[in-house]
């Protein structure tokens, strides 16, 4: 099969980490990696909760949780135990089925994303050759769970939150996908492992604009500050999960952090050369990069206030979307017209172009005033 | 609204938070490390010096929330004596007016602050509870002679000397 | 096909993270846009005005602490100014200077809280607020040193102050005052040019000069709208006419202007404290007043410039030991009357920011 003169593999599943002579071949690989992925998600989520609380408290000149276990490392465990033995309260007049299903609908796609993440060379549950497309498709299903929670809770705060999340996530999906295409064009493959293998230099240098767009859009996708309108505690208290308690709330909380891990790992894979790195084992490099990205996200959260809903939407449609198109155009021209040019020339050109474009678009970006005639 | 900048403001702000992240946290790990409280601290208990007291009831009269109950009587020498002096610390608002009103300077605020009890009844103190003993900690509020004896207050402005 | 839409009512409060206490707003919403506001308050009503009628004049000072619990010193001061006016008492010089120092420290502390909470309402995850708390803590340390409490000071007395400052107070104060401008500048760097803060606050919640005057707003809300009115200048009390300071004003009357006015006022307060420290005379701290104070029959209205606006106490005396009537002019409540005009037509997110920029204290609104 060939598209635009490039050879494209037919849609297949590669399970190539384990030696082919293992007993049961494919299935043993599946079982081992399902366990690895689940353990990775749960442990990393707890780790991230601890890490975020500790790091953000440093920004806020506090110490953070340090009582349970060494450096407070067991704090998330204590939280989990506490939250699981809480009473599960279902308010009156909720849409029972939707209320019950919402946490599951939210958490399952969030975990499914990790199926294609390569932890090391080829070490993923499945190395789909449409890996990144799969991620874009699956990760937006999580939002359905949040909308269901908002709608099914019979609570006005939750409803407002659901309205916000639909508008916001649908808008940010577009620049997000467009900025990924830039990476795909350079890599020439949709497979996550293939993208990493293609990065002789990290794509953050080749795609600085794409990285910025992806970073901002993914912050909005997973509702982190400054786009955390979904659960703006100063405005709509806790948003969609206001009526949840106990285990169901824990699932939502886990979803939130799973998504944060997901974007950290995707950014690592797409832009920071994934598991590649000298000296250290690949898995360690992968984890270091994931934590570095997450630290950046925490840093943003520690500093910035929240945008208003119309500003968030305006930012997506008037700032990120045109920039994503231009980025795609530039990348396409570079890939098609000068395929043999040295990468470092493209790096220099792209960094300059990104700076110019961001300044130019900031000039043009403006928000409307506050009042709507009532 | 139009902006004149391209994100430098955000970058500057992020630098400030980073600068603060490197600083020492201001938290005091409370039960293990304690600060010296103010010498004039008004804790929620009274310290009563029985020998100097003339049972004049000025403190009870000065109290704006009536948390001091006093019953006095005359003994055989026609001298006033205190039969009952109850202080309901659940009602007390630690204003210190009773201490100021005392003409004999025999009533002090206490410097104690860990005074939680398990039942509301125990909040009601009798005159034996507030009696000045060696273990009671009168504060320097309205009592300069006590004040000079007490350790200096730890000030946040002086930096983190206490945590070392 | 036209979609059928309808408005709905959202209860913001009494338990809501952004209503600064137990304040409640019934918001009629059309989607995100506010159509109507009905403020409901009184959840923290403790009947302080009525309580005061049953207590003697000195005992009432205790309860003024509980009005605006973020600015107890100025409440003390406003009350004693009113009583001194009623009874014709003049506090000694040193007491007046101490009162000024305390009141200005209190103003800084209250503005720190106002600005910090404003940013919290804008959605900054506690960080600016905790920086503010750190600075406020140092002021509370100073108050603690002087009067033994960190929240309910009960420091001022009719005709003076309760105790003289300890000798370590002035060096600590000096150290603090010297460090504060640096902190405020750092804070400015964190937020004043932050693009998100600018688009969230500029041209949002505009209160025009005319309506600010019509609502008889006071304090930073009034000055943010561009009216140069400050009781310390307009009707000088205590020893304020001896100090040189500016009255900062805004131009547009939006959230950002109120924020700027507060920041500038902190700088002015620092200047006042510096001058007061230099001029601080020695001597008595308490005027001779009768043991049982019985002001002559009559009435008096004493007002000062509190951190949140004109704070006034109206006292009626019938010649007995207790006031016949005590009425408080609470700046929080009166600034709040402009709420409806400010909120109708804005989105929920802005509503919380505007509410935060008015800087109310529910203890004072409900009394």
Tab-separated table of C-alpha atoms in Angstrom, chain C residues 54-280:
chain	number	residue	atom	x	y	z
C	54	UNK	CA	-26.706	45.795	77.181
C	55	UNK	CA	-23.027	46.355	77.831
C	56	UNK	CA	-21.000	49.260	79.071
C	57	UNK	CA	-18.981	51.420	76.721
C	58	UNK	CA	-15.600	49.763	77.384
C	59	UNK	CA	-17.102	46.292	77.067
C	60	UNK	CA	-18.429	47.057	73.578
C	61	UNK	CA	-14.893	47.314	72.224
C	62	UNK	CA	-14.640	43.560	72.529
C	63	UNK	CA	-17.497	43.065	70.119
C	64	UNK	CA	-16.200	45.478	67.511
C	65	UNK	CA	-13.383	42.970	67.009
C	66	UNK	CA	-15.970	40.541	65.732
C	67	UNK	CA	-17.394	42.802	63.035
C	68	UNK	CA	-14.791	42.810	60.322
C	69	UNK	CA	-12.542	40.074	61.573
C	70	UNK	CA	-9.921	40.843	58.948
C	71	UNK	CA	-9.547	44.389	60.229
C	72	UNK	CA	-10.245	44.336	63.955
C	73	UNK	CA	-7.868	47.156	64.838
C	74	UNK	CA	-9.658	49.661	62.635
C	75	UNK	CA	-12.987	48.568	64.066
C	76	UNK	CA	-11.614	49.224	67.543
C	77	UNK	CA	-10.409	52.599	66.405
C	78	UNK	CA	-13.682	53.638	64.781
C	79	UNK	CA	-15.579	52.747	67.925
C	80	UNK	CA	-13.283	54.554	70.317
C	81	UNK	CA	-13.233	57.599	68.023
C	82	UNK	CA	-17.025	57.682	68.271
C	83	UNK	CA	-17.064	57.259	72.049
C	84	UNK	CA	-14.380	59.874	72.543
C	85	UNK	CA	-16.402	62.270	70.431
C	86	UNK	CA	-19.479	61.494	72.524
C	87	UNK	CA	-17.765	61.861	75.878
C	88	UNK	CA	-15.364	64.630	74.902
C	89	UNK	CA	-12.201	62.723	75.677
C	90	UNK	CA	-8.863	63.418	74.046
C	91	UNK	CA	-6.424	60.554	73.857
C	92	UNK	CA	-2.742	61.347	74.528
C	93	UNK	CA	-0.354	61.911	71.622
C	94	UNK	CA	1.476	58.635	71.971
C	95	UNK	CA	-1.751	56.682	72.010
C	96	UNK	CA	-2.880	58.423	68.828
C	97	UNK	CA	0.366	57.555	67.090
C	98	UNK	CA	0.148	53.954	68.208
C	99	UNK	CA	-3.395	53.805	66.918
C	100	UNK	CA	-2.253	55.143	63.545
C	101	UNK	CA	0.528	52.582	63.298
C	102	UNK	CA	-1.825	49.751	64.179
C	103	UNK	CA	-4.551	50.966	61.844
C	104	UNK	CA	-2.168	51.260	58.910
C	105	UNK	CA	-0.704	47.817	59.592
C	106	UNK	CA	-4.241	46.542	59.682
C	107	UNK	CA	-4.976	48.236	56.363
C	108	UNK	CA	-1.981	46.536	54.777
C	109	UNK	CA	-3.041	43.193	56.198
C	110	UNK	CA	-6.635	43.594	55.042
C	111	UNK	CA	-5.574	44.660	51.546
C	112	UNK	CA	-3.193	41.716	51.340
C	113	UNK	CA	-6.109	39.438	52.033
C	114	UNK	CA	-8.374	41.268	49.586
C	115	UNK	CA	-5.877	41.038	46.745
C	116	UNK	CA	-4.977	37.454	47.555
C	117	UNK	CA	-8.571	36.322	47.646
C	118	UNK	CA	-9.322	38.213	44.449
C	119	UNK	CA	-6.679	36.137	42.699
C	120	UNK	CA	-8.068	33.032	44.316
C	121	UNK	CA	-11.466	33.885	42.893
C	122	UNK	CA	-9.866	34.339	39.500
C	123	UNK	CA	-8.726	30.747	39.800
C	124	UNK	CA	-5.069	30.925	40.731
C	125	UNK	CA	-4.599	27.794	42.768
C	126	UNK	CA	-3.924	29.339	46.199
C	127	UNK	CA	-0.378	30.405	45.333
C	128	UNK	CA	-0.790	34.212	45.454
C	129	UNK	CA	-3.073	33.823	48.453
C	130	UNK	CA	-0.480	31.876	50.392
C	131	UNK	CA	2.196	34.450	49.592
C	132	UNK	CA	-0.210	37.016	51.019
C	133	UNK	CA	-0.767	34.889	54.075
C	134	UNK	CA	2.965	34.756	54.650
C	135	UNK	CA	3.190	38.542	54.722
C	136	UNK	CA	0.042	38.904	56.786
C	137	UNK	CA	1.439	36.450	59.279
C	138	UNK	CA	4.288	38.843	59.995
C	139	UNK	CA	1.810	41.619	60.768
C	140	UNK	CA	-0.136	39.264	63.018
C	141	UNK	CA	3.108	38.497	64.820
C	142	UNK	CA	3.481	42.200	65.557
C	143	UNK	CA	-0.093	42.498	66.798
C	144	UNK	CA	0.361	39.378	68.870
C	145	UNK	CA	3.416	40.938	70.468
C	146	UNK	CA	1.506	44.073	71.407
C	147	UNK	CA	-1.833	42.741	72.560
C	148	UNK	CA	-1.521	38.996	72.910
C	149	UNK	CA	-3.962	37.892	70.249
C	150	UNK	CA	-3.754	37.325	66.539
C	151	UNK	CA	-7.328	37.914	65.461
C	152	UNK	CA	-9.415	39.643	68.130
C	153	UNK	CA	-7.038	42.289	69.323
C	154	UNK	CA	-9.195	44.353	71.683
C	155	UNK	CA	-6.276	46.770	71.786
C	156	UNK	CA	-7.744	50.258	71.779
C	157	UNK	CA	-9.370	51.729	74.832
C	158	UNK	CA	-11.538	54.752	75.296
C	159	UNK	CA	-8.998	57.501	75.742
C	160	UNK	CA	-5.955	55.555	74.692
C	161	UNK	CA	-4.707	52.064	74.093
C	162	UNK	CA	-4.605	49.119	76.445
C	163	UNK	CA	-0.853	48.622	76.763
C	164	UNK	CA	2.283	50.321	75.616
C	165	UNK	CA	4.328	48.597	72.934
C	166	UNK	CA	7.175	46.382	74.151
C	167	UNK	CA	10.671	47.580	73.327
C	168	UNK	CA	11.262	44.926	70.673
C	169	UNK	CA	8.240	46.134	68.708
C	170	UNK	CA	9.776	49.100	66.890
C	171	UNK	CA	12.842	47.204	65.568
C	172	UNK	CA	10.627	44.369	64.342
C	173	UNK	CA	8.224	46.831	62.746
C	174	UNK	CA	11.081	48.634	61.038
C	175	UNK	CA	12.415	45.371	59.685
C	176	UNK	CA	9.015	44.429	58.379
C	177	UNK	CA	8.291	47.794	56.795
C	178	UNK	CA	11.636	47.675	55.029
C	179	UNK	CA	10.968	44.235	53.629
C	180	UNK	CA	7.409	44.847	52.520
C	181	UNK	CA	7.915	46.994	49.364
C	182	UNK	CA	10.184	44.311	47.949
C	183	UNK	CA	7.512	41.742	48.517
C	184	UNK	CA	4.806	43.884	46.950
C	185	UNK	CA	6.995	44.421	43.896
C	186	UNK	CA	7.587	40.709	43.598
C	187	UNK	CA	3.871	40.151	43.802
C	188	UNK	CA	3.318	42.766	41.136
C	189	UNK	CA	5.735	40.860	38.924
C	190	UNK	CA	3.784	37.714	39.512
C	191	UNK	CA	0.466	39.180	38.511
C	192	UNK	CA	0.296	42.777	37.348
C	193	UNK	CA	1.525	41.989	33.837
C	194	UNK	CA	0.140	38.490	33.666
C	195	UNK	CA	-1.933	38.358	30.489
C	196	UNK	CA	-4.564	36.104	31.972
C	197	UNK	CA	-5.042	38.413	34.939
C	198	UNK	CA	-5.269	41.398	32.604
C	199	UNK	CA	-7.928	39.929	30.326
C	200	UNK	CA	-9.864	38.678	33.305
C	201	UNK	CA	-9.834	41.973	35.192
C	202	UNK	CA	-9.577	44.866	32.748
C	203	UNK	CA	-12.913	46.328	31.654
C	204	UNK	CA	-14.717	43.794	33.790
C	205	UNK	CA	-17.123	44.877	36.484
C	206	UNK	CA	-17.031	48.569	35.666
C	207	UNK	CA	-18.577	50.794	38.305
C	208	UNK	CA	-18.821	54.323	36.946
C	209	UNK	CA	-17.977	57.367	38.992
C	210	UNK	CA	-21.616	58.470	39.137
C	211	UNK	CA	-23.044	55.157	40.227
C	212	UNK	CA	-20.254	54.670	42.752
C	213	UNK	CA	-21.291	57.950	44.351
C	214	UNK	CA	-24.984	57.119	44.027
C	215	UNK	CA	-24.504	53.816	45.816
C	216	UNK	CA	-22.490	55.738	48.439
C	217	UNK	CA	-19.678	53.285	47.963
C	218	UNK	CA	-16.510	54.011	49.888
C	219	UNK	CA	-12.943	52.944	50.188
C	220	UNK	CA	-11.046	51.236	47.357
C	221	UNK	CA	-14.295	50.570	45.483
C	222	UNK	CA	-15.048	54.306	45.319
C	223	UNK	CA	-11.454	55.321	44.662
C	224	UNK	CA	-11.110	52.668	41.993
C	225	UNK	CA	-13.894	54.450	40.157
C	226	UNK	CA	-11.877	57.643	40.202
C	227	UNK	CA	-13.335	59.580	43.130
C	228	UNK	CA	-10.661	61.052	45.328
C	229	UNK	CA	-12.322	60.573	48.684
C	230	UNK	CA	-10.537	59.417	51.766
C	231	UNK	CA	-11.714	60.212	55.288
C	232	UNK	CA	-8.092	60.557	56.368
C	233	UNK	CA	-7.858	63.559	54.029
C	234	UNK	CA	-11.476	64.728	53.883
C	235	UNK	CA	-12.183	64.758	57.612
C	236	UNK	CA	-8.884	64.112	59.358
C	237	UNK	CA	-9.194	62.261	62.640
C	238	UNK	CA	-6.486	61.204	65.046
C	239	UNK	CA	-3.158	62.693	63.887
C	240	UNK	CA	-3.503	62.047	60.177
C	241	UNK	CA	-3.067	65.673	59.144
C	242	UNK	CA	0.569	65.449	60.223
C	243	UNK	CA	1.495	62.818	57.664
C	244	UNK	CA	2.249	63.214	53.995
C	245	UNK	CA	0.545	60.636	51.821
C	246	UNK	CA	-1.245	60.354	48.510
C	247	UNK	CA	-4.737	59.090	47.827
C	248	UNK	CA	-4.428	56.730	44.869
C	249	UNK	CA	-7.373	56.647	42.465
C	250	UNK	CA	-8.289	54.510	39.489
C	251	UNK	CA	-9.635	55.709	36.172
C	252	UNK	CA	-12.043	53.149	34.730
C	253	UNK	CA	-13.544	51.571	37.824
C	254	UNK	CA	-12.996	47.958	36.799
C	255	UNK	CA	-11.604	45.091	38.859
C	256	UNK	CA	-8.081	45.935	37.818
C	257	UNK	CA	-8.387	49.522	39.075
C	258	UNK	CA	-9.629	48.360	42.458
C	259	UNK	CA	-6.727	45.952	42.600
C	260	UNK	CA	-4.250	48.714	41.717
C	261	UNK	CA	-5.735	51.081	44.279
C	262	UNK	CA	-5.236	48.472	46.978
C	263	UNK	CA	-1.644	47.856	45.970
C	264	UNK	CA	-0.906	51.599	45.926
C	265	UNK	CA	-2.615	52.102	49.273
C	266	UNK	CA	-0.287	49.550	50.784
C	267	UNK	CA	2.649	51.656	49.632
C	268	UNK	CA	1.009	54.767	51.132
C	269	UNK	CA	0.386	52.964	54.400
C	270	UNK	CA	4.051	52.026	54.523
C	271	UNK	CA	4.908	55.712	54.103
C	272	UNK	CA	2.533	56.693	56.920
C	273	UNK	CA	3.965	54.061	59.258
C	274	UNK	CA	7.486	55.279	58.507
C	275	UNK	CA	6.549	58.861	59.407
C	276	UNK	CA	4.652	57.761	62.499
C	277	UNK	CA	7.613	55.730	63.710
C	278	UNK	CA	9.869	58.761	63.338
C	279	UNK	CA	7.501	61.144	65.107
C	280	UNK	CA	6.373	58.711	67.831
